[in-house]
PDB file of C-alpha atoms and ligand atoms in Angstrom:
ATOM      1  CA  MET A  26     -11.911  26.102   8.686  1.00  0.00           C
ATOM      2  CA  PRO A  27      -8.352  24.663   8.984  1.00  0.00           C
ATOM      3  CA  LYS A  28      -6.501  24.077   5.724  1.00  0.00           C
ATOM      4  CA  LYS A  29      -6.830  20.527   4.313  1.00  0.00           C
ATOM      5  CA  ILE A  30      -3.358  19.161   3.682  1.00  0.00           C
ATOM      6  CA  THR A  31      -1.941  16.131   1.843  1.00  0.00           C
ATOM      7  CA  ILE A  32      -0.415  13.428   4.035  1.00  0.00           C
ATOM      8  CA  ALA A  33       1.908  10.785   2.572  1.00  0.00           C
ATOM      9  CA  ILE A  34       2.681   7.677   4.622  1.00  0.00           C
ATOM     10  CA  ASP A  35       5.326   5.247   3.349  1.00  0.00           C
ATOM     11  CA  GLY A  36       7.190   2.291   4.780  1.00  0.00           C
ATOM     12  CA  HIS A  37       7.883  -1.438   4.592  1.00  0.00           C
ATOM     13  CA  ALA A  38       5.207  -4.124   4.405  1.00  0.00           C
ATOM     14  CA  ALA A  39       3.127  -4.663   7.560  1.00  0.00           C
ATOM     15  CA  CYS A  40       4.637  -1.890   9.671  1.00  0.00           C
ATOM     16  CA  GLY A  41       1.214  -0.397  10.410  1.00  0.00           C
ATOM     17  CA  LYS A  42       0.998   2.226   7.647  1.00  0.00           C
ATOM     18  CA  SER A  43      -2.566   1.533   6.555  1.00  0.00           C
ATOM     19  CA  THR A  44      -3.890   1.230  10.104  1.00  0.00           C
ATOM     20  CA  LEU A  45      -2.362   4.580  11.003  1.00  0.00           C
ATOM     21  CA  ALA A  46      -3.431   6.209   7.710  1.00  0.00           C
ATOM     22  CA  LYS A  47      -7.012   5.010   8.194  1.00  0.00           C
ATOM     23  CA  ALA A  48      -7.204   6.246  11.808  1.00  0.00           C
ATOM     24  CA  LEU A  49      -5.609   9.568  10.913  1.00  0.00           C
ATOM     25  CA  ALA A  50      -7.967  10.145   7.978  1.00  0.00           C
ATOM     26  CA  SER A  51     -10.933   9.310  10.156  1.00  0.00           C
ATOM     27  CA  ALA A  52      -9.795  11.679  12.959  1.00  0.00           C
ATOM     28  CA  LEU A  53      -9.252  14.523  10.482  1.00  0.00           C
ATOM     29  CA  ASN A  54     -12.268  13.736   8.324  1.00  0.00           C
ATOM     30  CA  TYR A  55      -9.969  13.245   5.311  1.00  0.00           C
ATOM     31  CA  THR A  56     -10.105  10.676   2.506  1.00  0.00           C
ATOM     32  CA  PHE A  57      -7.989   7.564   3.113  1.00  0.00           C
ATOM     33  CA  ILE A  58      -6.430   5.728   0.174  1.00  0.00           C
ATOM     34  CA  ASP A  59      -4.420   2.511   0.555  1.00  0.00           C
ATOM     35  CA  SER A  60      -2.349   2.595  -2.640  1.00  0.00           C
ATOM     36  CA  GLY A  61      -1.059  -0.940  -1.977  1.00  0.00           C
ATOM     37  CA  ALA A  62      -4.628  -2.173  -2.475  1.00  0.00           C
ATOM     38  CA  MET A  63      -4.443  -0.836  -6.030  1.00  0.00           C
ATOM     39  CA  TYR A  64      -1.273  -2.849  -6.794  1.00  0.00           C
ATOM     40  CA  ARG A  65      -2.938  -5.850  -5.181  1.00  0.00           C
ATOM     41  CA  ALA A  66      -5.967  -5.341  -7.434  1.00  0.00           C
ATOM     42  CA  VAL A  67      -3.745  -5.514 -10.525  1.00  0.00           C
ATOM     43  CA  ALA A  68      -2.115  -8.673  -9.102  1.00  0.00           C
ATOM     44  CA  TYR A  69      -5.599 -10.124  -8.570  1.00  0.00           C
ATOM     45  CA  PHE A  70      -6.474  -9.267 -12.178  1.00  0.00           C
ATOM     46  CA  CYS A  71      -3.382 -11.252 -13.282  1.00  0.00           C
ATOM     47  CA  LEU A  72      -4.537 -14.300 -11.292  1.00  0.00           C
ATOM     48  CA  GLN A  73      -8.094 -13.978 -12.544  1.00  0.00           C
ATOM     49  CA  ASN A  74      -6.975 -13.761 -16.173  1.00  0.00           C
ATOM     50  CA  HIS A  75      -4.242 -16.415 -16.043  1.00  0.00           C
ATOM     51  CA  LEU A  76      -1.426 -13.977 -16.688  1.00  0.00           C
ATOM     52  CA  ILE A  77       0.890 -15.903 -14.326  1.00  0.00           C
ATOM     53  CA  THR A  78       3.149 -18.768 -15.401  1.00  0.00           C
ATOM     54  CA  GLU A  79       3.398 -22.017 -13.453  1.00  0.00           C
ATOM     55  CA  ASP A  80       6.570 -20.697 -11.797  1.00  0.00           C
ATOM     56  CA  ASN A  81       4.584 -17.777 -10.391  1.00  0.00           C
ATOM     57  CA  VAL A  82       6.019 -15.267 -12.842  1.00  0.00           C
ATOM     58  CA  VAL A  83       3.836 -12.448 -14.160  1.00  0.00           C
ATOM     59  CA  ASN A  84       3.591 -12.344 -17.963  1.00  0.00           C
ATOM     60  CA  ILE A  85       4.430  -8.675 -18.388  1.00  0.00           C
ATOM     61  CA  GLU A  86       3.694  -8.498 -22.103  1.00  0.00           C
ATOM     62  CA  GLN A  87       0.219  -9.967 -21.704  1.00  0.00           C
ATOM     63  CA  LEU A  88      -0.512  -7.790 -18.689  1.00  0.00           C
ATOM     64  CA  GLU A  89       0.506  -4.681 -20.629  1.00  0.00           C
ATOM     65  CA  ASN A  90      -1.861  -5.712 -23.442  1.00  0.00           C
ATOM     66  CA  HIS A  91      -4.670  -5.920 -20.889  1.00  0.00           C
ATOM     67  CA  LEU A  92      -3.951  -2.745 -18.894  1.00  0.00           C
ATOM     68  CA  ASP A  93      -6.755  -0.751 -20.491  1.00  0.00           C
ATOM     69  CA  LYS A  94      -9.201  -3.460 -19.356  1.00  0.00           C
ATOM     70  CA  ILE A  95      -8.446  -2.722 -15.706  1.00  0.00           C
ATOM     71  CA  HIS A  96     -10.918  -0.278 -14.173  1.00  0.00           C
ATOM     72  CA  LEU A  97     -10.420   0.408 -10.497  1.00  0.00           C
ATOM     73  CA  GLU A  98     -12.752   2.262  -8.176  1.00  0.00           C
ATOM     74  CA  ILE A  99     -12.327   3.016  -4.493  1.00  0.00           C
ATOM     75  CA  LYS A 100     -15.560   3.578  -2.616  1.00  0.00           C
ATOM     76  CA  ALA A 101     -16.069   4.926   0.896  1.00  0.00           C
ATOM     77  CA  SER A 102     -12.262   5.121   1.229  1.00  0.00           C
ATOM     78  CA  GLN A 103     -11.886   1.394   1.882  1.00  0.00           C
ATOM     79  CA  LEU A 104     -13.710  -0.733  -0.649  1.00  0.00           C
ATOM     80  CA  ILE A 105     -11.937  -1.579  -3.868  1.00  0.00           C
ATOM     81  CA  PHE A 106     -13.703  -2.639  -7.045  1.00  0.00           C
ATOM     82  CA  LEU A 107     -12.116  -4.186 -10.117  1.00  0.00           C
ATOM     83  CA  ASN A 108     -14.305  -3.859 -13.206  1.00  0.00           C
ATOM     84  CA  GLY A 109     -17.358  -3.575 -10.966  1.00  0.00           C
ATOM     85  CA  GLN A 110     -16.469  -6.541  -8.703  1.00  0.00           C
ATOM     86  CA  ASN A 111     -15.862  -5.891  -5.005  1.00  0.00           C
ATOM     87  CA  ILE A 112     -12.415  -7.448  -4.392  1.00  0.00           C
ATOM     88  CA  THR A 113     -11.702  -5.801  -1.015  1.00  0.00           C
ATOM     89  CA  ASP A 114     -11.229  -9.147   0.778  1.00  0.00           C
ATOM     90  CA  ALA A 115      -9.982 -11.141  -2.209  1.00  0.00           C
ATOM     91  CA  ILE A 116      -6.803  -9.033  -2.522  1.00  0.00           C
ATOM     92  CA  ARG A 117      -5.649  -9.947   1.008  1.00  0.00           C
ATOM     93  CA  THR A 118      -4.813 -13.601   0.327  1.00  0.00           C
ATOM     94  CA  PRO A 119      -1.275 -15.078   0.347  1.00  0.00           C
ATOM     95  CA  ARG A 120      -1.666 -15.858  -3.400  1.00  0.00           C
ATOM     96  CA  VAL A 121      -1.994 -12.161  -4.146  1.00  0.00           C
ATOM     97  CA  ALA A 122       0.752 -11.262  -1.632  1.00  0.00           C
ATOM     98  CA  ASN A 123       3.115 -13.665  -3.402  1.00  0.00           C
ATOM     99  CA  ILE A 124       2.959 -11.902  -6.758  1.00  0.00           C
ATOM    100  CA  VAL A 125       2.098  -8.300  -5.933  1.00  0.00           C
ATOM    101  CA  SER A 126       5.690  -7.078  -5.592  1.00  0.00           C
ATOM    102  CA  GLN A 127       6.445  -8.365  -9.103  1.00  0.00           C
ATOM    103  CA  VAL A 128       3.444  -6.472 -10.429  1.00  0.00           C
ATOM    104  CA  ALA A 129       4.642  -3.332  -8.626  1.00  0.00           C
ATOM    105  CA  THR A 130       7.976  -3.418 -10.503  1.00  0.00           C
ATOM    106  CA  ILE A 131       6.260  -2.887 -13.888  1.00  0.00           C
ATOM    107  CA  LYS A 132       6.640   0.689 -15.128  1.00  0.00           C
ATOM    108  CA  SER A 133       3.414   0.800 -17.156  1.00  0.00           C
ATOM    109  CA  VAL A 134       1.427  -0.455 -14.149  1.00  0.00           C
ATOM    110  CA  ARG A 135       2.998   2.192 -11.913  1.00  0.00           C
ATOM    111  CA  ASN A 136       2.325   4.952 -14.448  1.00  0.00           C
ATOM    112  CA  LYS A 137      -1.336   3.989 -14.604  1.00  0.00           C
ATOM    113  CA  LEU A 138      -1.784   3.741 -10.821  1.00  0.00           C
ATOM    114  CA  VAL A 139       0.239   6.869  -9.976  1.00  0.00           C
ATOM    115  CA  ALA A 140      -1.934   8.920 -12.368  1.00  0.00           C
ATOM    116  CA  LEU A 141      -5.061   7.569 -10.645  1.00  0.00           C
ATOM    117  CA  GLN A 142      -3.638   8.302  -7.186  1.00  0.00           C
ATOM    118  CA  GLN A 143      -2.687  11.861  -8.138  1.00  0.00           C
ATOM    119  CA  ALA A 144      -6.184  12.468  -9.489  1.00  0.00           C
ATOM    120  CA  MET A 145      -7.692  11.172  -6.220  1.00  0.00           C
ATOM    121  CA  GLY A 146      -5.548  13.578  -4.186  1.00  0.00           C
ATOM    122  CA  LYS A 147      -5.728  16.670  -6.317  1.00  0.00           C
ATOM    123  CA  SER A 148      -7.908  18.613  -3.871  1.00  0.00           C
ATOM    124  CA  GLY A 149      -5.921  17.744  -0.701  1.00  0.00           C
ATOM    125  CA  GLY A 150      -7.609  16.454   2.448  1.00  0.00           C
ATOM    126  CA  ILE A 151      -6.157  13.018   1.778  1.00  0.00           C
ATOM    127  CA  VAL A 152      -4.054  10.473   3.645  1.00  0.00           C
ATOM    128  CA  MET A 153      -2.464   7.994   1.257  1.00  0.00           C
ATOM    129  CA  ASP A 154      -0.151   5.173   2.258  1.00  0.00           C
ATOM    130  CA  GLY A 155       2.233   3.119   0.142  1.00  0.00           C
ATOM    131  CA  ARG A 156       5.903   2.999  -0.844  1.00  0.00           C
ATOM    132  CA  ASP A 157       6.403   5.996  -3.160  1.00  0.00           C
ATOM    133  CA  ILE A 158       3.743   8.411  -1.975  1.00  0.00           C
ATOM    134  CA  GLY A 159       6.141  10.993  -0.499  1.00  0.00           C
ATOM    135  CA  THR A 160       8.741  10.555  -3.237  1.00  0.00           C
ATOM    136  CA  VAL A 161       6.734  10.159  -6.465  1.00  0.00           C
ATOM    137  CA  VAL A 162       2.952  10.457  -6.058  1.00  0.00           C
ATOM    138  CA  PHE A 163       2.840  13.560  -3.848  1.00  0.00           C
ATOM    139  CA  PRO A 164       6.390  14.938  -3.678  1.00  0.00           C
ATOM    140  CA  ASN A 165       4.901  18.227  -2.427  1.00  0.00           C
ATOM    141  CA  ALA A 166       2.811  16.683   0.356  1.00  0.00           C
ATOM    142  CA  GLU A 167       2.801  18.947   3.407  1.00  0.00           C
ATOM    143  CA  LEU A 168       3.344  15.995   5.765  1.00  0.00           C
ATOM    144  CA  LYS A 169       5.383  12.890   4.946  1.00  0.00           C
ATOM    145  CA  ILE A 170       5.668  10.083   7.479  1.00  0.00           C
ATOM    146  CA  PHE A 171       8.018   7.132   7.015  1.00  0.00           C
ATOM    147  CA  VAL A 172       6.896   4.233   9.201  1.00  0.00           C
ATOM    148  CA  THR A 173       9.199   1.470  10.430  1.00  0.00           C
ATOM    149  CA  ALA A 174       8.897  -1.492  12.834  1.00  0.00           C
ATOM    150  CA  SER A 175      11.038  -4.500  13.688  1.00  0.00           C
ATOM    151  CA  THR A 176      10.717  -7.594  11.474  1.00  0.00           C
ATOM    152  CA  GLU A 177       9.464  -9.619  14.461  1.00  0.00           C
ATOM    153  CA  VAL A 178       6.656  -7.198  15.225  1.00  0.00           C
ATOM    154  CA  ARG A 179       5.700  -6.882  11.551  1.00  0.00           C
ATOM    155  CA  THR A 180       5.568 -10.683  11.193  1.00  0.00           C
ATOM    156  CA  ALA A 181       3.445 -11.067  14.324  1.00  0.00           C
ATOM    157  CA  ARG A 182       1.022  -8.350  13.197  1.00  0.00           C
ATOM    158  CA  ARG A 183       0.596  -9.765   9.676  1.00  0.00           C
ATOM    159  CA  LEU A 184       0.212 -13.330  11.041  1.00  0.00           C
ATOM    160  CA  ALA A 185      -2.522 -12.197  13.455  1.00  0.00           C
ATOM    161  CA  GLU A 186      -4.289 -10.366  10.611  1.00  0.00           C
ATOM    162  CA  LEU A 187      -4.248 -13.464   8.380  1.00  0.00           C
ATOM    163  CA  GLN A 188      -5.282 -15.794  11.196  1.00  0.00           C
ATOM    164  CA  ALA A 189      -8.201 -13.536  12.048  1.00  0.00           C
ATOM    165  CA  LYS A 190      -9.369 -14.055   8.463  1.00  0.00           C
ATOM    166  CA  GLY A 191      -9.093 -17.826   8.820  1.00  0.00           C
ATOM    167  CA  GLU A 192      -5.925 -18.231   6.693  1.00  0.00           C
ATOM    168  CA  GLN A 193      -3.729 -21.188   7.729  1.00  0.00           C
ATOM    169  CA  ILE A 194      -0.152 -20.030   7.326  1.00  0.00           C
ATOM    170  CA  ALA A 195       3.123 -20.668   9.171  1.00  0.00           C
ATOM    171  CA  GLN A 196       4.896 -17.782  10.912  1.00  0.00           C
ATOM    172  CA  ASP A 197       8.085 -18.496   8.940  1.00  0.00           C
ATOM    173  CA  ASP A 198       6.232 -18.230   5.645  1.00  0.00           C
ATOM    174  CA  VAL A 199       4.758 -14.874   6.645  1.00  0.00           C
ATOM    175  CA  LYS A 200       8.216 -13.611   7.608  1.00  0.00           C
ATOM    176  CA  LYS A 201       9.766 -14.932   4.384  1.00  0.00           C
ATOM    177  CA  ASN A 202       7.097 -13.215   2.269  1.00  0.00           C
ATOM    178  CA  LEU A 203       7.567  -9.897   4.100  1.00  0.00           C
ATOM    179  CA  LEU A 204      11.344  -9.971   3.677  1.00  0.00           C
ATOM    180  CA  GLN A 205      11.092 -10.958   0.014  1.00  0.00           C
ATOM    181  CA  ARG A 206       8.670  -8.111  -0.621  1.00  0.00           C
ATOM    182  CA  ASP A 207      10.883  -5.619   1.248  1.00  0.00           C
ATOM    183  CA  GLN A 208      13.804  -6.716  -0.905  1.00  0.00           C
ATOM    184  CA  LEU A 209      11.880  -6.366  -4.180  1.00  0.00           C
ATOM    185  CA  ASP A 210      10.198  -3.100  -3.137  1.00  0.00           C
ATOM    186  CA  SER A 211      13.489  -1.476  -2.076  1.00  0.00           C
ATOM    187  CA  THR A 212      15.684  -2.605  -4.940  1.00  0.00           C
ATOM    188  CA  ARG A 213      13.405  -2.293  -7.991  1.00  0.00           C
ATOM    189  CA  ALA A 214      14.379   0.233 -10.680  1.00  0.00           C
ATOM    190  CA  GLU A 215      10.984   1.954 -10.766  1.00  0.00           C
ATOM    191  CA  SER A 216      10.172   4.160  -7.755  1.00  0.00           C
ATOM    192  CA  PRO A 217      11.809   1.959  -5.108  1.00  0.00           C
ATOM    193  CA  LEU A 218      10.707   2.251  -1.509  1.00  0.00           C
ATOM    194  CA  LYS A 219      12.814   4.932   0.108  1.00  0.00           C
ATOM    195  CA  GLN A 220      12.408   7.549   2.749  1.00  0.00           C
ATOM    196  CA  ALA A 221      11.774  11.014   1.293  1.00  0.00           C
ATOM    197  CA  SER A 222      14.445  13.441   2.484  1.00  0.00           C
ATOM    198  CA  ASP A 223      11.778  15.600   4.157  1.00  0.00           C
ATOM    199  CA  ALA A 224       9.861  12.702   5.788  1.00  0.00           C
ATOM    200  CA  ILE A 225       9.658  12.268   9.550  1.00  0.00           C
ATOM    201  CA  VAL A 226      10.231   8.737  10.868  1.00  0.00           C
ATOM    202  CA  LEU A 227       7.792   6.882  13.103  1.00  0.00           C
ATOM    203  CA  ASP A 228       9.000   3.591  14.615  1.00  0.00           C
ATOM    204  CA  THR A 229       5.851   1.690  15.623  1.00  0.00           C
ATOM    205  CA  THR A 230       7.636  -1.308  17.209  1.00  0.00           C
ATOM    206  CA  GLU A 231       6.706  -0.354  20.741  1.00  0.00           C
ATOM    207  CA  LEU A 232       3.772   1.971  20.162  1.00  0.00           C
ATOM    208  CA  SER A 233       0.097   1.162  20.479  1.00  0.00           C
ATOM    209  CA  ARG A 234      -2.269   2.224  17.689  1.00  0.00           C
ATOM    210  CA  GLU A 235      -3.521   5.041  19.877  1.00  0.00           C
ATOM    211  CA  GLU A 236       0.021   6.288  20.558  1.00  0.00           C
ATOM    212  CA  GLN A 237       0.803   6.250  16.829  1.00  0.00           C
ATOM    213  CA  LEU A 238      -2.342   8.233  16.081  1.00  0.00           C
ATOM    214  CA  GLN A 239      -1.566  10.816  18.770  1.00  0.00           C
ATOM    215  CA  TRP A 240       1.973  11.218  17.409  1.00  0.00           C
ATOM    216  CA  ALA A 241       0.633  11.818  13.894  1.00  0.00           C
ATOM    217  CA  LEU A 242      -2.098  14.189  15.065  1.00  0.00           C
ATOM    218  CA  GLU A 243       0.548  16.262  16.855  1.00  0.00           C
ATOM    219  CA  ALA A 244       2.592  16.422  13.656  1.00  0.00           C
ATOM    220  CA  VAL A 245      -0.502  17.630  11.755  1.00  0.00           C
ATOM    221  CA  ALA A 246      -1.376  20.176  14.444  1.00  0.00           C
ATOM    222  CA  LEU A 247       2.151  21.632  14.316  1.00  0.00           C
ATOM    223  CA  LEU A 248       1.924  21.997  10.532  1.00  0.00           C
ATOM    224  CA  VAL A 249      -1.552  23.424  10.381  1.00  0.00           C
ATOM    225  CA  ALA A 250      -0.685  25.933  13.147  1.00  0.00           C
ATOM    226  CA  ASN A 251       2.335  27.230  11.181  1.00  0.00           C
TER     227      ASN A 251
HETATM  228  O1   DC B 277       1.046  -2.069   1.261  1.00  0.00           O
HETATM  229  P1   DC B 277       0.825  -3.467   0.642  1.00  0.00           P
HETATM  230  O2   DC B 277       1.596  -4.545   1.333  1.00  0.00           O
HETATM  231  O3   DC B 277      -0.601  -3.813   0.488  1.00  0.00           O
HETATM  232  O4   DC B 277       1.438  -3.320  -0.827  1.00  0.00           O
HETATM  233  C1   DC B 277       1.373  -4.341  -1.762  1.00  0.00           C
HETATM  234  C2   DC B 277       2.559  -4.265  -2.716  1.00  0.00           C
HETATM  235  O5   DC B 277       2.431  -3.131  -3.575  1.00  0.00           O
HETATM  236  C3   DC B 277       3.926  -4.175  -2.068  1.00  0.00           C
HETATM  237  O6   DC B 277       4.737  -5.228  -2.518  1.00  0.00           O
HETATM  238  C4   DC B 277       4.524  -2.887  -2.538  1.00  0.00           C
HETATM  239  C5   DC B 277       3.647  -2.421  -3.632  1.00  0.00           C
HETATM  240  N1   DC B 277       3.362  -0.992  -3.527  1.00  0.00           N
HETATM  241  C6   DC B 277       4.113  -0.123  -4.263  1.00  0.00           C
HETATM  242  O7   DC B 277       5.037  -0.549  -4.941  1.00  0.00           O
HETATM  243  N2   DC B 277       3.829   1.195  -4.244  1.00  0.00           N
HETATM  244  C7   DC B 277       2.830   1.678  -3.488  1.00  0.00           C
HETATM  245  N3   DC B 277       2.577   2.987  -3.496  1.00  0.00           N
HETATM  246  C8   DC B 277       2.057   0.791  -2.693  1.00  0.00           C
HETATM  247  C9   DC B 277       2.350  -0.537  -2.717  1.00  0.00           C
END
């Protein structure tokens, strides 16, 4: 049986990381974990428990006092539960998107989620996507992919995703949110988004989903063969 490796996929918001990670995990029969969903779940918890001020600022002190009340479970690779409630769809709203990058700057939140992610991946056979997977969560991952795409393509993809779910949102607002999140994700003090020195870059701007998957499968085949 071929060796089961750890695959880390990082990159900016809406560049196709999760879609690729999901397809790759399915093709390899690996576990897929979308680590961004875990940060979104904590953001959802903040909304649910009124830990956000009127100016849309997360009350860090209160959130830290509540951290041990946050129990996350991921089932069948794709469903996320917060304290027993299935919040898989609820974490994809613009309200959550607007505060999640703030939540992801908080060190105590990151410590909690990174420990969970490392426990999920301890036996290998996992594809995890996020911002710090190749740099912090699995620095020894056998395969690290850093995904990029043009801002225009990322905006169009995220807009289509939201529209398909019935969200009414202007293209400019989607673009603004993506750029704001990129800025916060890349400049925060704690585990900022950056390409691991041993990551290989995949620009998805002009590639179909199938082409991206084939590219990644070739990278895996090369590694597993060596
Ligand atoms: O991938 P996403 O857009 O669902 O991620 C939501 C937010 O969580 C995003 O602002 C970056 C943050 N995030 C992070 O800081 N570290 C990760 N490993 C995954 C996501």
